[in-house]
């Protein structure tokens, strides 16, 4: 029993909890029922079993709600996500914005603006009910956005409230989120809230693998056929248009999976990059758990995957036709299966019908491999699926890619202590600077003694360690949740506050500002930009608010401007701003008081400011003591 | 014999040539490109190319059977016998300078290939130049400006497309050139175009990914130029001539059935024997450097069979695979059709890639690793069955190319850079300590403090090794493709150059190399510095702002070499009696003076240049004295002896 538990926690989804699994048929019926009352923006059902409030969104059967009219600008209809609604959905260090399907985003915003959804969800949440969003077809895509929205709300309102995570269950929903969105969901550890059911041949979950322009014409007639109105007559779309639609989506799915395979397998041929310029590939990526319904070998089974790359492949693989099948039939089936969820899902929710296919070890290269117990259910399944060698290699590569990311993380983690040692070395250096009387920044900038040189070498060593991390993040070669790890955010902040002043000193010592422009604009290394964004993201601070480590760069630039004999009035606002921030940082303990050492660049510059300004300044109290001391000294 | 480490590494290694091939086959690119090629082939009446807009891309297709101009299809074929069409000629024949960056770049190359001129075959070059001088050319330039362009062509049309692509790539290196935003060249069954020098230059410029040569398994045309065309037995030449005639007929009239050629089985077999024999010769020649034919492949080859395609970009592996695929199966049986069957081939590949694969025979045996399994698939896609004769050899050569080009973790390079940066810091430290007195250039040159200077020298050498290794990897495609787009590396290289090149110059003059080899600038400069110059200027927009104080490092890293040359001029001027030569000397002295004054006025030199005892300060003194002497010569009453310093130097 214990063993079973450990393996199920590995899966970590709704599917391994019997009680919550009971919610799935309910979600499915409610999703289908929502279609029948298209006038209401959502249906609600409160479940008593596990206490839950289920919200179901109806799908739209008008092509306008699927394809934005101005889709020409983004070939797959993606549009940038609203940072106000979804502040966490971005790549933190890379500062990359996320995109989701623009048409579904618009539908979601309509619901949230014009209905009682917001109020009802908050009320249900305050009653400690589990919140479940669900939907079939495009309704499921709206449900996904609603779930992300709710997760964001919960983060904003109160982090301490111990509430069950919300749940999102979709049936045959098209892809809605791009790669950055998926990365962000994984980072926030929200991926496990999503469960998507996909029939093996259903075309709708795959349709956005193809560029919108390639199926715009036939799409309305296809949606018309799919709309499940019980009483009206659904005309069959012309065979030619369903075949064209099927072929088009299949071809794009194939290109996508081949391209992804090249990336996962580490292809170094430069042709790959050139081809990407010419072949349009979808930005959308699957996330969460996908449960593919497969009934090829007689027994209906749910094949479950969590690895986004593997899901992408399965979306293609199960969609292919066998060589002997009739194209027209296959194309028609790909439409019909979109309407079979209610009938088919219920019958295979038994535990023994659910198989997880994820870790690369589990996928044997050959079908006649000697029988190892552990791999057996999967082997049987793969045999049922008749997964080709290409497919097996793809899934293994996807697994290896994840393994590699974990390995990279282990390697980075092993540098943690090295970085700590480097920091403590520089901390010692900082205290010797204070003893030497000129402050940390200026002592380093002058580089007079061998201690200064050693500190410079240490700075460079640390830079190497951090640059490596940044480089891996830039290429998404670390696990998605890396940037959310508290210990690294903390170390990054320590590093930034301690070492960035040295980088600035070095920059202005070599007057690199004259080659490449001000430090803040061109010279600031990524390692500091990244670590600053980490902190701001984790603490929920506004972007750019914690650049205390750049204090000296701001000072240097002001020095340059005032030395150019610019009138004080011109720089006054910047000076005031700097002084305010300085006060804030020094009182908050984020910046050392050595700033105020009498011969520091800052104090020397500040003393050149007009007397009137100085006496009224918010930081004059720090300076006062220094000035008094000077006066005292001259008195003696 | 394989080592254990290899097996361990193989776990996470995958063969990707067939996956890339599948991506190519599944994309609309090949079908599109082929339909344009077929269209332009069939279009008679003098049109040698056509331009079609397809979605966001522009397709430019060149005819594989051009009828116009001095070289009609028949003369191309007859050129086989008379010699001419496939003769290798230098790419700059006829005095044009269209491929300048490509040809120019080769001079600094210090490997054994450097001396060999870049050759292409005369016919293709002639066709291209004719096209270049026609009015159509400007039309093409304006149609493709800032677009995504696919250049394509069947047979000889592919050679034309390749030259056009090279022209675009070369011209995009020039400022204000109007060139396509993105470019891909797809050829179908085209003969080889250039020699090893061209192939290397394309690797060096990292343009290999821009070329994709689609080759059918038994097409003789892309393999023909491995044979020595001039030494071909006459009856085979006639055979080839007849074949080409018949191919051209079916290109022009695809609607008619091709006239039967009546080639006997023996003839076909002999021809394919002859070709395969010479490719295998070329495989061997890759090692022994005694090639029979000068032609070598460049760019990517997509070797296609009905089962799929493999894309290979390593030229050596390409030659090997061109051979092995050709000898597998019945080459002679389809030698007539293979060159004109690309339409069917492209269609079949697409169909096959879309339907589910069934489990195949070789899957019955458990493959040793992901990599082995991948190679089996690649072989199958290339048309070599696992039981075929060439399978073992092909497997080995694919594996070899894999190991020759390991997957590079760019992060590991960042670590290496971090490791050598402290060496750089030590040199910086050294420079700072010398700045006040004579500057680090002269300190290092004179080796005043042997122990410290030796350490600096060691650091200098280590840094040079690091950057050489990096350039080497870059050239051999071992680095990520966007490498040069990363500011970090461009900046690091520039900083390195500015700091360390003066030491290289100092070392050069300290060892008196200029006495034997000539001055540093023309004869002693390391190639890496020239490459870094190029990175920096490519990357940089001019910064107009004036400096407020002297730069941290002198912005012209060759400044000291110029100082050395100028000092020699002054020394020579003291003793030069010939007035004409003296004028020359003064010209260069004055040129240097205004150059140096300009640098100093713009504050683009570091303080060490102006240090009281630096070579530059000495030069300024020497110039003053020389001018005094000149003045004295004009006014004989005013006499001055040659100063002590110069006299001593002229003795050494």
PDB file of C-alpha atoms in Angstrom, chain A residues 264 307 358-362 395-411 477-479, chain B residues 11-12 370:
ATOM      1  CA  UNK A 264      15.698  17.792 -27.897  1.00  0.00           C
ATOM      2  CA  UNK A 307       6.217  16.048 -19.992  1.00  0.00           C
ATOM      3  CA  UNK A 358       6.871   9.528 -18.659  1.00  0.00           C
ATOM      4  CA  UNK A 359      10.314   8.644 -17.488  1.00  0.00           C
ATOM      5  CA  UNK A 360      12.719   7.770 -20.255  1.00  0.00           C
ATOM      6  CA  UNK A 361      13.914   4.591 -18.558  1.00  0.00           C
ATOM      7  CA  UNK A 362      10.496   3.107 -18.898  1.00  0.00           C
ATOM      8  CA  UNK A 395      10.055  10.135 -25.894  1.00  0.00           C
ATOM      9  CA  UNK A 396      13.436   9.047 -24.594  1.00  0.00           C
ATOM     10  CA  UNK A 397      15.004  12.267 -25.827  1.00  0.00           C
ATOM     11  CA  UNK A 398      12.281  14.268 -24.098  1.00  0.00           C
ATOM     12  CA  UNK A 399      13.037  12.357 -20.899  1.00  0.00           C
ATOM     13  CA  UNK A 400      16.785  12.826 -21.312  1.00  0.00           C
ATOM     14  CA  UNK A 401      16.251  16.533 -21.797  1.00  0.00           C
ATOM     15  CA  UNK A 402      14.498  16.744 -18.439  1.00  0.00           C
ATOM     16  CA  UNK A 403      17.230  14.625 -16.888  1.00  0.00           C
ATOM     17  CA  UNK A 404      19.818  16.918 -18.330  1.00  0.00           C
ATOM     18  CA  UNK A 405      18.087  19.901 -16.786  1.00  0.00           C
ATOM     19  CA  UNK A 406      18.133  18.178 -13.419  1.00  0.00           C
ATOM     20  CA  UNK A 407      21.806  17.362 -13.896  1.00  0.00           C
ATOM     21  CA  UNK A 408      22.524  20.968 -14.734  1.00  0.00           C
ATOM     22  CA  UNK A 409      20.730  22.013 -11.607  1.00  0.00           C
ATOM     23  CA  UNK A 410      22.728  19.590  -9.500  1.00  0.00           C
ATOM     24  CA  UNK A 411      25.881  21.046 -10.969  1.00  0.00           C
ATOM     25  CA  UNK A 477      18.463  24.546 -19.536  1.00  0.00           C
ATOM     26  CA  UNK A 478      17.610  24.536 -15.858  1.00  0.00           C
ATOM     27  CA  UNK A 479      14.380  23.156 -14.367  1.00  0.00           C
TER      28      UNK A 479
ATOM     29  CA  UNK B  11      23.239   7.518 -23.441  1.00  0.00           C
ATOM     30  CA  UNK B  12      22.299  11.104 -23.929  1.00  0.00           C
ATOM     31  CA  UNK B 370      19.616   5.630 -28.368  1.00  0.00           C
TER      32      UNK B 370
END
